mmCIF file of C-alpha atoms in Angstrom:
data_model
loop_
_atom_site.group_PDB
_atom_site.id
_atom_site.type_symbol
_atom_site.label_atom_id
_atom_site.label_comp_id
_atom_site.label_asym_id
_atom_site.label_seq_id
_atom_site.Cartn_x
_atom_site.Cartn_y
_atom_site.Cartn_z
ATOM 1 C CA MET A 180 0.000 0.000 0.000
ATOM 2 C CA ARG A 181 1.598 3.259 -1.079
ATOM 3 C CA LEU A 182 -0.610 5.730 0.811
ATOM 4 C CA LYS A 183 -1.429 5.652 4.503
ATOM 5 C CA LYS A 184 -3.701 7.615 6.809
ATOM 6 C CA GLY A 185 -2.083 10.946 7.690
ATOM 7 C CA ASP A 186 -0.007 11.313 4.488
ATOM 8 C CA GLN A 187 0.026 14.685 2.715
ATOM 9 C CA ILE A 188 -1.109 14.403 -0.912
ATOM 10 C CA LEU A 189 -1.473 16.565 -4.025
ATOM 11 C CA VAL A 190 -4.417 16.052 -6.395
ATOM 12 C CA THR A 191 -3.065 15.615 -9.953
ATOM 13 C CA SER A 192 -6.309 15.442 -11.966
ATOM 14 C CA GLY A 193 -9.995 16.277 -11.774
ATOM 15 C CA LYS A 194 -11.912 19.297 -10.549
ATOM 16 C CA ASP A 195 -9.621 19.768 -7.517
ATOM 17 C CA LYS A 196 -6.337 19.546 -9.440
ATOM 18 C CA GLY A 197 -3.503 21.260 -7.549
ATOM 19 C CA ARG A 198 -5.145 21.098 -4.112
ATOM 20 C CA LYS A 199 -3.321 19.603 -1.145
ATOM 21 C CA GLY A 200 -4.720 17.684 1.777
ATOM 22 C CA LYS A 201 -4.286 15.023 4.417
ATOM 23 C CA VAL A 202 -5.515 11.449 3.949
ATOM 24 C CA ASP A 203 -8.337 10.545 6.372
ATOM 25 C CA VAL A 204 -9.516 7.153 5.128
ATOM 26 C CA VAL A 205 -7.874 4.528 2.892
ATOM 27 C CA ASP A 206 -10.159 1.966 1.208
ATOM 28 C CA LEU A 207 -8.010 -0.870 -0.129
ATOM 29 C CA LYS A 208 -10.952 -2.825 -1.520
ATOM 30 C CA HIS A 209 -11.965 -0.029 -3.910
ATOM 31 C CA ASN A 210 -8.460 1.526 -4.208
ATOM 32 C CA THR A 211 -9.720 4.945 -3.079
ATOM 33 C CA ILE A 212 -8.988 7.510 -0.378
ATOM 34 C CA ILE A 213 -10.947 10.269 1.367
ATOM 35 C CA VAL A 214 -9.171 13.605 1.909
ATOM 36 C CA THR A 215 -10.419 16.423 4.139
ATOM 37 C CA GLY A 216 -11.618 19.440 2.148
ATOM 38 C CA VAL A 217 -11.019 17.844 -1.274
ATOM 39 C CA ASN A 218 -13.676 16.474 -3.662
ATOM 40 C CA MET A 219 -16.495 18.060 -1.661
ATOM 41 C CA TYR A 220 -20.091 17.569 -2.776
ATOM 42 C CA LYS A 221 -23.446 18.831 -1.502
ATOM 43 C CA ARG A 222 -26.472 16.738 -0.684
ATOM 44 C CA HIS A 223 -30.017 17.709 0.256
ATOM 45 C CA GLU A 224 -31.152 15.889 3.387
ATOM 46 C CA LYS A 225 -34.582 15.675 4.906
ATOM 47 C CA LYS A 226 -35.134 16.507 8.582
ATOM 48 C CA ARG A 227 -35.227 13.249 10.574
ATOM 49 C CA ASP A 228 -35.442 14.487 14.159
ATOM 50 C CA GLU A 229 -34.254 17.334 16.371
ATOM 51 C CA GLN A 230 -30.593 16.251 16.169
ATOM 52 C CA HIS A 231 -30.560 15.877 12.365
ATOM 53 C CA GLN A 232 -31.942 19.185 11.109
ATOM 54 C CA GLY A 233 -31.605 18.473 7.402
ATOM 55 C CA GLY A 234 -30.910 21.014 4.675
ATOM 56 C CA ILE A 235 -27.915 21.161 2.353
ATOM 57 C CA VAL A 236 -25.013 19.131 3.753
ATOM 58 C CA GLU A 237 -21.441 19.108 2.411
ATOM 59 C CA TYR A 238 -19.435 15.894 2.492
ATOM 60 C CA ALA A 239 -16.190 14.546 1.014
ATOM 61 C CA ARG A 240 -16.374 11.800 -1.615
ATOM 62 C CA ALA A 241 -13.708 9.235 -2.356
ATOM 63 C CA LEU A 242 -10.822 9.901 -4.775
ATOM 64 C CA GLY A 243 -9.053 7.244 -6.797
ATOM 65 C CA MET A 244 -5.460 6.636 -5.743
ATOM 66 C CA GLY A 245 -4.339 7.166 -9.339
ATOM 67 C CA LYS A 246 -5.484 10.803 -9.183
ATOM 68 C CA VAL A 247 -3.188 11.800 -6.321
ATOM 69 C CA ALA A 248 0.540 11.983 -5.642
ATOM 70 C CA LEU A 249 2.260 11.708 -2.274
ATOM 71 C CA LEU A 250 4.038 14.861 -1.064
ATOM 72 C CA CYS A 251 7.446 13.928 0.312
ATOM 73 C CA PRO A 252 7.874 15.308 3.857
ATOM 74 C CA LYS A 253 11.633 15.801 3.261
ATOM 75 C CA CYS A 254 11.817 17.516 -0.164
ATOM 76 C CA GLY A 255 8.187 18.713 -0.391
ATOM 77 C CA LYS A 256 7.756 17.524 -4.000
ATOM 78 C CA PRO A 257 5.007 15.271 -5.375
ATOM 79 C CA THR A 258 6.585 11.870 -5.845
ATOM 80 C CA ARG A 259 6.052 8.201 -6.461
ATOM 81 C CA VAL A 260 6.664 5.731 -3.665
ATOM 82 C CA GLY A 261 9.411 3.138 -3.727
ATOM 83 C CA TYR A 262 10.156 0.371 -1.289
ATOM 84 C CA VAL A 263 13.363 -0.901 0.285
ATOM 85 C CA VAL A 264 13.818 -3.823 2.680
ATOM 86 C CA THR A 265 16.234 -3.247 5.568
ATOM 87 C CA LYS A 266 16.663 -5.593 8.534
ATOM 88 C CA GLY A 267 13.568 -7.520 7.486
ATOM 89 C CA GLU A 268 11.350 -4.409 7.454
ATOM 90 C CA LYS A 269 9.785 -2.970 4.317
ATOM 91 C CA GLU A 270 10.025 0.840 4.259
ATOM 92 C CA ARG A 271 8.639 3.438 1.889
ATOM 93 C CA ILE A 272 11.070 5.805 0.164
ATOM 94 C CA CYS A 273 10.715 8.914 -1.983
ATOM 95 C CA LYS A 274 11.669 8.235 -5.613
ATOM 96 C CA LYS A 275 13.007 11.802 -6.038
ATOM 97 C CA CYS A 276 15.223 12.315 -2.985
ATOM 98 C CA GLU A 277 15.673 8.650 -1.940
ATOM 99 C CA GLN A 278 14.813 9.515 1.694
ATOM 100 C CA ARG A 279 12.707 7.280 3.942
ATOM 101 C CA ILE A 280 9.098 8.414 4.335
#
């Protein structure tokens, strides 16, 4: 898995191209992620009770992993993820600066 919860990403295609955000949810089954403040949509909801008032509600929809790039915490550039095995542990590395993520 190349992206994990808490990673900083950059959207590379779609209506939010160029926006940055933090990964909240990773769905491996559908190969998608949910990012706070990115890919926001509105939905009209009916009032159910006193706690759920209804009205127009904004929520984040899932993004495909192919539409985002990981931002390297060391060099700050959008990059692909590589892997290296050291001491029996598999670690992610930045393909641009070769630093461990």
